[in-house]
Coordinates of C-alpha atoms and ligand atoms in Angstrom, one line a residue:
X305 CA -21.7 12.9 -7.0
X306 CA -17.7 12.9 -7.4
X307 CA -16.6 14.2 -10.8
X308 CA -15.6 11.4 -13.2
X309 CA -11.9 12.8 -13.4
X310 CA -10.6 12.0 -9.9
X311 CA -7.5 13.7 -8.3
X312 CA -5.1 10.9 -9.6
X313 CA -6.4 11.7 -13.0
X314 CA -6.0 15.6 -12.7
X315 CA -2.7 15.3 -11.1
X316 CA -0.7 12.5 -13.2
X317 CA -0.7 14.4 -16.5
X318 CA -1.1 18.0 -18.1
X319 CA -3.9 16.3 -20.1
X320 CA -6.8 17.8 -18.2
X321 CA -5.9 21.4 -18.0
X322 CA -8.5 24.2 -17.9
X323 CA -12.1 24.5 -16.1
X324 CA -12.8 21.8 -13.6
X325 CA -15.0 21.0 -10.5
X326 CA -13.3 18.8 -7.9
X327 CA -14.8 17.5 -4.7
X328 CA -12.9 16.1 -1.7
X329 CA -11.3 16.5 1.6
X330 CA -8.7 19.2 3.0
X331 CA -5.6 17.5 4.3
X332 CA -3.9 20.8 5.0
X333 CA -4.7 24.3 4.9
X334 CA -2.2 27.1 5.2
X335 CA -3.4 30.7 4.9
X336 CA -1.7 33.7 4.3
X337 CA -2.1 37.6 3.7
X338 CA -1.7 37.1 -0.1
X339 CA -2.5 33.7 -0.9
X340 CA -3.8 30.4 0.4
X341 CA -3.0 26.8 -0.1
X342 CA -5.1 23.7 0.6
X343 CA -4.2 20.1 -0.4
X344 CA -7.3 18.4 -1.5
X345 CA -7.5 14.7 -1.5
X346 CA -10.1 12.2 -2.7
X347 CA -8.5 9.0 -1.9
X348 CA -7.8 8.1 -5.5
X349 CA -4.0 8.3 -4.9
X350 CA -1.8 9.4 -2.1
X351 CA -0.9 12.9 -3.4
X352 CA -3.4 15.5 -3.1
X353 CA -4.3 18.5 -5.7
X354 CA -2.8 21.7 -4.5
X355 CA -5.6 24.3 -4.7
X356 CA -4.3 28.0 -4.9
X357 CA -6.9 30.7 -3.5
X358 CA -6.9 34.4 -3.5
X359 CA -7.8 35.2 0.2
X360 CA -10.2 37.7 -1.2
X361 CA -12.4 35.4 -3.0
X362 CA -16.0 36.0 -1.5
X363 CA -17.1 32.3 -1.3
X364 CA -13.7 31.4 0.2
X365 CA -13.3 34.2 2.6
X366 CA -16.7 33.7 4.3
X367 CA -15.7 30.1 5.5
X368 CA -11.9 30.0 5.5
X369 CA -11.5 29.9 9.2
X370 CA -13.7 26.6 9.4
X371 CA -11.6 24.9 6.5
X372 CA -9.9 22.6 8.7
X373 CA -8.0 19.4 8.1
X374 CA -10.7 16.8 7.5
X375 CA -13.2 19.2 6.4
X376 CA -15.0 18.2 3.0
X377 CA -15.2 20.7 0.2
X378 CA -16.0 21.5 -3.3
X379 CA -14.3 23.9 -5.7
X380 CA -14.5 24.9 -9.4
X381 CA -11.8 26.6 -11.1
X382 CA -8.9 26.2 -13.5
X383 CA -6.5 23.4 -13.7
X384 CA -3.1 25.0 -14.8
X385 CA 0.4 23.9 -15.1
X386 CA 2.4 24.4 -11.9
X387 CA 5.4 26.8 -11.5
X388 CA 6.2 25.0 -8.3
X389 CA 8.7 22.3 -8.1
X390 CA 7.5 18.9 -7.3
X391 CA 4.0 19.3 -9.0
X392 CA 2.8 19.0 -12.4
X393 CA -0.3 21.2 -12.0
X394 CA -2.2 23.1 -9.5
X395 CA -5.8 24.4 -9.2
X396 CA -6.7 27.9 -9.2
X397 CA -10.0 28.2 -7.2
X398 CA -12.7 30.5 -8.6
X399 CA -15.6 29.1 -6.4
X400 CA -15.5 27.6 -3.2
X401 CA -17.9 25.5 -0.9
X402 CA -17.5 24.1 2.4
X403 CA -19.6 21.0 2.4
X404 CA -18.9 19.6 5.8
X405 CA -16.8 20.7 8.6
X406 CA -14.3 18.9 10.8
X407 CA -13.8 20.3 14.2
X408 CA -10.2 20.8 14.6
X409 CA -10.1 20.4 18.6
X410 CA -11.8 17.0 18.2
X411 CA -10.8 15.5 14.7
X412 CA -8.5 12.6 15.5
X413 CA -6.4 12.9 12.2
X414 CA -4.3 15.7 12.3
X415 CA -1.8 16.6 9.9
X416 CA 1.2 15.0 11.7
X417 CA 1.5 11.4 11.1
X418 CA 0.0 8.8 13.7
X419 CA 0.9 5.3 14.7
X420 CA -0.7 2.5 13.1
X421 CA -1.5 1.4 16.6
X422 CA -3.6 4.7 16.9
X423 CA -5.0 4.4 13.6
X424 CA -6.5 0.9 14.8
X425 CA -8.6 2.8 17.4
X426 CA -10.4 4.9 14.7
X427 CA -11.3 2.4 12.0
X428 CA -14.0 4.8 10.8
X429 CA -11.4 7.2 9.7
X430 CA -8.2 5.4 9.3
X431 CA -8.9 4.8 5.6
X432 CA -8.3 8.4 5.1
X433 CA -4.7 8.3 6.1
X434 CA -2.1 8.0 3.5
X435 CA -0.7 4.7 4.4
X436 CA -4.1 2.7 4.8
X437 CA -5.4 4.7 1.8
X438 CA -2.5 3.0 -0.1
X439 CA -2.7 -0.3 1.5
X440 CA -6.7 -0.6 0.5
X441 CA -6.2 0.6 -3.1
X442 CA -3.8 -2.3 -3.4
X443 CA -6.2 -4.5 -1.8
X444 CA -8.9 -3.8 -4.3
X445 CA -6.4 -4.1 -7.2
X446 CA -5.2 -7.2 -6.1
X447 CA -8.6 -8.6 -5.8
X448 CA -9.2 -8.0 -9.5
X449 CA -6.1 -9.3 -10.5
X450 CA -6.8 -12.6 -8.6
X451 CA -10.1 -12.8 -10.3
X452 CA -8.3 -12.0 -14.0
X453 CA -5.8 -14.8 -13.3
X454 CA -8.3 -17.5 -12.7
X455 CA -10.9 -16.2 -15.4
X456 CA -8.1 -16.0 -18.0
X457 CA -7.3 -19.6 -17.1
X458 CA -11.0 -20.7 -17.4
X459 CA -11.3 -21.8 -13.7
X460 CA -15.1 -21.3 -12.6
X461 CA -15.8 -19.0 -9.6
X462 CA -17.7 -20.8 -7.0
X463 CA -19.4 -19.3 -3.9
X464 CA -18.9 -21.9 -1.2
X465 CA -21.0 -21.8 1.9
X466 CA -20.3 -19.5 4.9
X467 CA -22.6 -21.4 7.5
X468 CA -21.6 -25.0 7.5
X469 CA -21.9 -28.4 9.4
X470 CA -18.4 -29.5 8.5
X471 CA -15.1 -28.6 10.0
X472 CA -12.8 -28.6 7.1
X473 CA -9.4 -28.4 8.8
X474 CA -10.5 -30.7 11.5
X475 CA -9.0 -28.4 14.1
X476 CA -12.1 -27.6 15.9
X477 CA -11.3 -23.7 15.7
X478 CA -15.1 -22.8 14.4
X479 CA -17.4 -20.1 15.6
X480 CA -20.8 -21.6 16.5
X481 CA -23.9 -20.3 14.5
X482 CA -27.0 -20.7 16.6
X483 CA -30.3 -19.1 17.4
X484 CA -30.6 -21.2 20.6
X485 CA -31.7 -19.2 23.8
X486 CA -28.2 -19.1 25.7
X487 CA -30.2 -18.7 28.9
X488 CA -32.1 -21.5 28.3
X489 CA -30.3 -24.3 26.1
X490 CA -32.4 -27.3 25.3
X491 CA -30.6 -30.6 26.7
X492 CA -31.1 -34.2 25.7
X493 CA -28.9 -36.9 27.2
X494 CA -26.9 -34.4 29.0
X495 CA -25.7 -32.7 25.8
X496 CA -27.1 -29.5 24.0
X497 CA -29.9 -30.6 21.8
X498 CA -28.8 -29.2 18.4
X499 CA -32.0 -30.8 16.7
X500 CA -34.0 -27.8 18.2
X501 CA -31.4 -25.3 16.8
X502 CA -32.1 -23.2 13.8
X503 CA -30.4 -25.8 11.3
X504 CA -31.7 -28.8 13.5
X505 CA -27.7 -29.6 13.8
X506 CA -24.6 -27.8 15.1
X507 CA -23.8 -25.2 12.6
X508 CA -20.7 -22.9 12.4
X509 CA -18.7 -20.4 10.3
X510 CA -16.7 -21.9 7.8
X511 CA -12.8 -22.2 8.1
X512 CA -12.2 -23.1 4.4
X513 CA -14.2 -23.4 1.2
X514 CA -12.1 -26.3 0.1
X515 CA -14.3 -29.3 0.6
X516 CA -17.3 -27.6 -1.3
X517 CA -14.6 -26.3 -3.8
X518 CA -13.7 -30.1 -4.5
X519 CA -17.3 -30.8 -5.4
X520 CA -17.0 -28.2 -8.2
X521 CA -13.4 -29.6 -9.4
X522 CA -15.1 -32.8 -10.0
X523 CA -18.1 -31.2 -12.0
X524 CA -16.4 -28.4 -13.6
X525 CA -12.7 -29.4 -13.9
X526 CA -11.1 -26.3 -12.4
X527 CA -12.5 -23.9 -10.0
X528 CA -11.6 -21.2 -7.2
X529 CA -13.3 -19.6 -4.5
X530 CA -12.4 -16.2 -3.1
X531 CA -14.2 -15.2 0.3
X532 CA -14.1 -14.7 4.0
X533 CA -13.2 -17.4 6.4
X534 CA -13.3 -17.7 10.0
X535 CA -11.2 -19.2 12.8
X536 CA -11.6 -19.0 16.4
X537 CA -7.9 -20.2 17.2
X538 CA -6.8 -17.8 20.2
X539 CA -4.1 -16.4 18.3
X540 CA -3.2 -12.9 19.2
X541 CA -0.2 -12.4 16.5
X542 CA 0.7 -9.9 13.7
X543 CA -0.3 -12.9 11.3
X544 CA -3.4 -13.9 12.5
X545 CA -7.0 -12.7 12.0
X546 CA -10.2 -14.6 13.1
X547 CA -11.9 -13.4 9.9
X548 CA -9.8 -13.3 6.8
X549 CA -10.2 -13.9 3.2
X550 CA -8.8 -16.9 1.1
X551 CA -8.7 -17.6 -2.4
X552 CA -8.8 -21.5 -2.9
X553 CA -8.4 -23.0 -6.4
X554 CA -9.0 -26.6 -6.8
X555 CA -8.1 -28.6 -9.9
X556 CA -9.2 -32.0 -11.2
X557 CA -6.7 -34.6 -12.7
X558 CA -4.0 -32.6 -10.8
X559 CA -1.1 -33.6 -8.5
X560 CA 1.2 -31.8 -6.2
X561 CA 3.6 -30.9 -8.9
X562 CA 0.7 -29.2 -11.0
X563 CA -0.6 -27.6 -7.6
X564 CA 2.7 -26.0 -6.8
X565 CA 3.0 -24.8 -10.5
X566 CA -0.4 -22.9 -10.2
X567 CA 0.7 -21.5 -6.7
X568 CA 4.0 -20.2 -8.1
X569 CA 2.3 -18.7 -11.3
X570 CA -0.7 -17.2 -9.1
X571 CA 1.7 -15.3 -6.7
X572 CA 3.7 -13.8 -9.5
X573 CA 0.9 -12.9 -11.5
X574 CA -0.8 -10.9 -8.8
X575 CA 2.5 -9.2 -7.6
X576 CA 3.1 -8.2 -11.3
X577 CA -0.2 -7.0 -11.7
X578 CA 0.2 -4.7 -8.5
X579 CA 3.6 -3.6 -9.7
X580 CA 2.4 -2.4 -12.6
X581 CA -0.8 -0.9 -11.5
X582 CA -0.1 0.4 -8.2
X583 CA 3.5 1.7 -8.5
X584 CA 2.8 5.0 -6.9
X585 CA 1.3 3.5 -3.7
X586 CA 4.2 1.0 -3.3
X587 CA 6.8 3.9 -3.8
X588 CA 4.9 5.6 -1.1
X589 CA 4.9 2.5 1.2
X590 CA 8.6 1.8 0.5
X591 CA 9.3 5.2 2.3
X592 CA 7.6 4.2 5.6
X593 CA 9.9 3.7 8.4
X594 CA 9.0 0.2 9.0
X595 CA 10.0 -0.9 5.7
X596 CA 13.5 -1.6 6.0
X597 CA 14.3 -3.3 2.8
X598 CA 13.7 -2.6 -1.0
X599 CA 10.0 -3.5 -1.5
X600 CA 9.7 -3.1 -4.9
X601 CA 12.9 -4.7 -5.8
X602 CA 11.8 -7.6 -3.3
X603 CA 8.5 -8.0 -5.0
X604 CA 10.2 -7.9 -8.6
X605 CA 12.6 -10.6 -7.5
X606 CA 9.8 -12.9 -6.7
X607 CA 8.3 -12.3 -10.1
X608 CA 11.7 -13.1 -11.6
X609 CA 12.8 -16.3 -9.9
X610 CA 11.5 -19.7 -9.8
X611 CA 10.1 -20.5 -6.2
X612 CA 12.1 -23.3 -4.6
X613 CA 11.0 -26.6 -3.4
X614 CA 12.2 -28.3 -0.2
X615 CA 11.3 -31.8 1.1
X616 CA 10.0 -31.4 4.7
X617 CA 12.5 -34.2 5.7
X618 CA 15.1 -32.1 4.1
X619 CA 14.2 -29.0 5.8
X620 CA 14.4 -30.7 9.0
X621 CA 18.1 -31.8 8.2
X622 CA 18.9 -28.1 7.2
X623 CA 17.5 -26.7 10.3
X624 CA 19.2 -29.3 12.6
X625 CA 22.5 -28.3 10.7
X626 CA 22.0 -24.6 11.1
X627 CA 24.0 -24.3 14.3
X628 CA 21.1 -22.0 15.4
X629 CA 19.7 -22.1 18.8
X630 CA 15.9 -22.1 18.1
X631 CA 13.4 -21.8 21.0
X632 CA 11.4 -24.8 19.7
X633 CA 14.0 -27.9 19.3
X634 CA 14.0 -29.4 15.9
X635 CA 13.5 -32.9 15.0
X636 CA 11.5 -35.1 12.3
X637 CA 7.7 -34.7 13.0
X638 CA 7.4 -31.2 14.4
X639 CA 5.1 -28.6 12.9
X640 CA 7.5 -25.9 11.5
X641 CA 7.5 -22.8 13.9
X642 CA 7.7 -19.3 12.6
X643 CA 11.6 -19.1 13.7
X644 CA 12.1 -22.4 11.6
X645 CA 10.4 -20.9 8.4
X646 CA 12.3 -17.7 9.0
X647 CA 15.5 -19.6 8.9
X648 CA 14.5 -21.3 5.6
X649 CA 13.3 -18.5 3.8
X650 CA 15.4 -15.4 5.0
X651 CA 18.6 -17.3 5.5
X652 CA 18.9 -20.6 3.6
X653 CA 16.7 -20.0 0.4
X654 CA 16.9 -16.4 0.7
X655 CA 13.4 -16.1 -1.1
X656 CA 10.2 -18.0 -1.3
X657 CA 10.2 -21.7 -1.1
X658 CA 7.6 -24.5 -1.2
X659 CA 8.1 -27.1 1.4
X660 CA 6.7 -30.3 0.7
X661 CA 5.4 -33.8 1.9
X662 CA 4.9 -33.1 5.6
X663 CA 4.3 -35.8 8.4
X664 CA 0.8 -37.0 8.4
X665 CA 0.3 -36.2 12.1
X666 CA 0.7 -32.7 11.4
X667 CA -1.5 -32.2 8.6
X668 CA -5.3 -32.4 7.8
X669 CA -7.0 -35.5 7.0
X670 CA -7.9 -34.8 3.4
X671 CA -4.3 -34.6 2.2
X672 CA -3.1 -37.6 0.2
X673 CA -1.2 -40.3 1.9
X674 CA 2.3 -40.8 0.1
X675 CA 3.7 -44.3 -0.5
X676 CA 5.9 -44.0 2.7
X677 CA 2.7 -44.1 4.7
X678 CA 4.4 -41.5 6.7
X679 CA 4.2 -38.3 4.8
X680 CA 1.2 -36.7 2.9
X681 CA 1.3 -34.8 -0.4
X682 CA 1.1 -31.2 1.1
X683 CA 2.8 -28.1 0.0
X684 CA 3.2 -24.9 2.0
X685 CA 4.5 -21.7 0.3
X686 CA 6.9 -19.7 2.6
X687 CA 8.0 -16.2 2.1
X688 CA 10.8 -14.2 3.8
X689 CA 9.8 -12.1 6.6
X690 CA 6.3 -13.6 6.8
X691 CA 6.3 -17.4 6.6
X692 CA 3.4 -19.4 5.4
X693 CA 1.1 -17.6 2.7
X694 CA -0.2 -20.8 1.0
X695 CA -1.3 -24.1 2.3
X696 CA -2.3 -26.8 0.0
X697 CA -2.1 -30.4 -0.9
X698 CA -3.1 -33.2 -3.4
X699 CA -6.2 -34.6 -1.8
X700 CA -6.9 -38.1 -0.8
X701 CA -9.0 -39.4 -3.6
X702 CA -9.4 -43.1 -2.4
X703 CA -12.6 -44.0 -0.6
X704 CA -11.1 -46.2 1.8
X705 CA -8.0 -44.5 2.7
X706 CA -9.9 -41.3 3.3
X707 CA -12.3 -43.0 5.5
X708 CA -9.4 -44.4 7.5
X709 CA -7.8 -40.9 7.9
X710 CA -11.1 -39.2 8.9
X711 CA -11.4 -41.9 11.8
X712 CA -7.7 -41.7 12.6
X713 CA -8.1 -37.9 13.2
X714 CA -10.8 -38.6 15.6
X715 CA -13.5 -37.2 13.7
X716 CA -17.2 -38.3 13.0
X717 CA -17.7 -39.7 9.6
X718 CA -21.3 -38.7 9.4
X719 CA -20.9 -35.1 8.4
X720 CA -18.5 -36.1 5.7
X721 CA -20.9 -38.5 3.9
X722 CA -21.0 -36.4 0.9
X723 CA -17.2 -35.7 1.0
X724 CA -16.5 -39.7 1.1
X725 CA -19.1 -40.1 -1.7
X726 CA -17.3 -38.0 -4.1
X727 CA -14.6 -40.8 -3.9
X728 CA -17.2 -43.4 -5.0
X729 CA -18.5 -41.6 -8.3
X730 CA -15.9 -40.6 -10.7
X731 CA -13.1 -40.0 -8.4
X732 CA -9.9 -38.4 -10.0
X733 CA -6.6 -37.2 -8.6
X734 CA -6.9 -33.6 -7.6
X735 CA -5.2 -30.8 -5.9
X736 CA -5.8 -27.2 -4.6
X737 CA -4.5 -24.7 -2.2
X738 CA -5.5 -21.8 0.0
X739 CA -4.0 -18.3 -0.3
X740 CA -4.5 -16.1 2.8
X741 CA -5.4 -12.9 1.4
X742 CA -4.1 -10.8 4.0
X743 CA -0.9 -12.6 4.3
X744 CA -0.1 -11.8 0.5
X745 CA -1.2 -8.4 1.2
X746 CA 1.4 -8.0 3.9
X747 CA 3.8 -9.2 1.5
X748 CA 2.8 -6.9 -1.2
X749 CA 2.7 -3.7 1.0
X750 CA 5.4 -4.2 3.6
X751 CA 2.9 -3.8 6.5
X752 CA 3.7 -5.8 9.5
X753 CA 0.7 -6.3 11.3
X754 CA -2.0 -8.2 9.5
X755 CA -4.5 -6.0 11.3
X756 CA -3.6 -3.2 9.0
X757 CA -4.4 -4.6 5.5
X758 CA -8.0 -5.7 6.3
X759 CA -10.4 -2.6 6.7
X760 CA -12.1 -4.1 9.7
X761 CA -9.9 -6.6 11.5
X762 CA -11.4 -9.1 13.9
X763 CA -9.3 -10.7 16.4
X764 CA -9.6 -12.4 20.0
X765 CA -11.3 -9.7 22.1
X766 CA -12.3 -7.5 19.2
X767 CA -15.1 -7.3 16.7
X768 CA -16.1 -3.7 16.6
X769 CA -17.4 -1.6 13.7
Ligands
4AD1279 O1 -3.1 -23.7 5.6 P1 -4.6 -23.3 5.7 O2 -5.2 -23.8 7.0 O3 -5.2 -24.3 4.7 C1 -6.5 -24.4 4.3 O4 -7.5 -23.8 5.0 C2 -7.1 -25.4 3.2 N1 -8.3 -25.8 3.3 C3 -6.6 -24.5 2.1 C4 -6.9 -25.3 0.8 O5 -6.0 -26.3 0.4 N2 -7.8 -25.1 0.0 O6 -4.9 -22.0 5.2 C5 -4.5 -21.5 4.1 C6 -3.8 -20.1 4.3 C7 -2.5 -20.2 5.1 O7 -1.7 -20.5 4.2 C8 -2.6 -18.5 5.6 O8 -2.0 -17.8 4.5 C9 -4.0 -18.3 5.5 O9 -4.7 -19.1 4.9 N3 -4.5 -18.3 7.2 C10 -4.5 -17.1 7.7 N4 -4.7 -16.0 7.6 C11 -4.9 -15.0 8.6 N5 -5.3 -15.3 9.7 C12 -5.4 -16.8 10.0 N6 -6.0 -17.0 11.2 C13 -5.1 -17.8 9.1 N7 -5.1 -19.2 9.2 C14 -4.8 -19.4 7.6
MG1280 MG1 -1.4 -24.1 6.9

């Protein structure tokens, strides 16, 4: 087992001076006649522990030639205050054991930095790199902060299904789940006979837990989900994954205002928590060459300022008056493209913004129709450099209006029978949103490709590991 004290604990203060045993991996190994140095890492922090070794030490001398970058080691010795600059402590090795070698000729992660593209080819090793190591520690901490936020507010955590027969977004971007023999598909009336399939119906991986979360909002008041969602949209971009994690709160007796207030508070809470608990990792990421702005200051600014709100109609006016030559022409009714979002956040608002009340034609069937009969009570939170991180709405709680909206979307009514029934038995105004976890992580870490903030990215053409 790893010792209770990790490299992070040993190196962050002089509290633990004295006899210790440490286990981990060699990041670098420098040998000279009088003294050897190994930087030992164990995944607990960016910086390693400096091991200082007397080359004559028998347990070391026997294996020294085999201690290469990536090999695993166990050492016992004494943690002392370091005379060297730039580190509080160093470790004088008294007993050395090489646990596992890493052939220097073939081990892909050498001392020198690697490109993020290269690291994506070695997903089994990349979490050992400084950058990805920091990102995944932040991912873990942010997950905790998310649960903490909702639990402190008395939201109940619901596990919504991953396999489902309803298409929440109505966009037809679902991965099918089937045990049918693809060489010999049963057919009835010229169509695939799903009644012979495992679930006796067409089943898919969920694109969102929202519809089921609404069930729990109407039983428990406030709830949230936090789980994987799947989309088969063919978007090979730096902001899209085929499998991503979403946090979806849902609140009864709540309107669009309340929904935005929660979104704003939530994002600030998670950012503030990460600023507090991951300062060292953020400082490291700040120094990466692709982060061309003050990451920590940008995050702090979000915590300190109220997120602005823009009506969609107003946003269109602003874009039309911008004098910019957009690739996608702007007119009322269009879905905002990345370039439009970027102008609004980076140049107009210069910070995060909620865009609200979108045309009904470009939004999902479940969003509540506004009195103008043209727009729905939708809200997207857009952030600089990245665009949309939250998509949410007040839900259509009126039975007949909802039924019409499903039909108007060209969707079958049958799979939504229970969703409609919720509007017959104690329906209340309610609202919620979905935060794309990886989008938030991109914002938190300054990483520019969404494939670098999830341990095992899935995207068109790729589902290895
Ligand atoms: O805007 P979306 O599609 O909204 C929903 O799914 C609603 N059912 C949520 C709700 O109201 N409960 O997705 C929500 C968020 C987006 O704002 C984005 O951050 C993220 O999920 N997202 C993706 N992240 C990575 N890869 C993709 N392909 C994504 N699609 C959406
Ligand atoms: Mg959206």
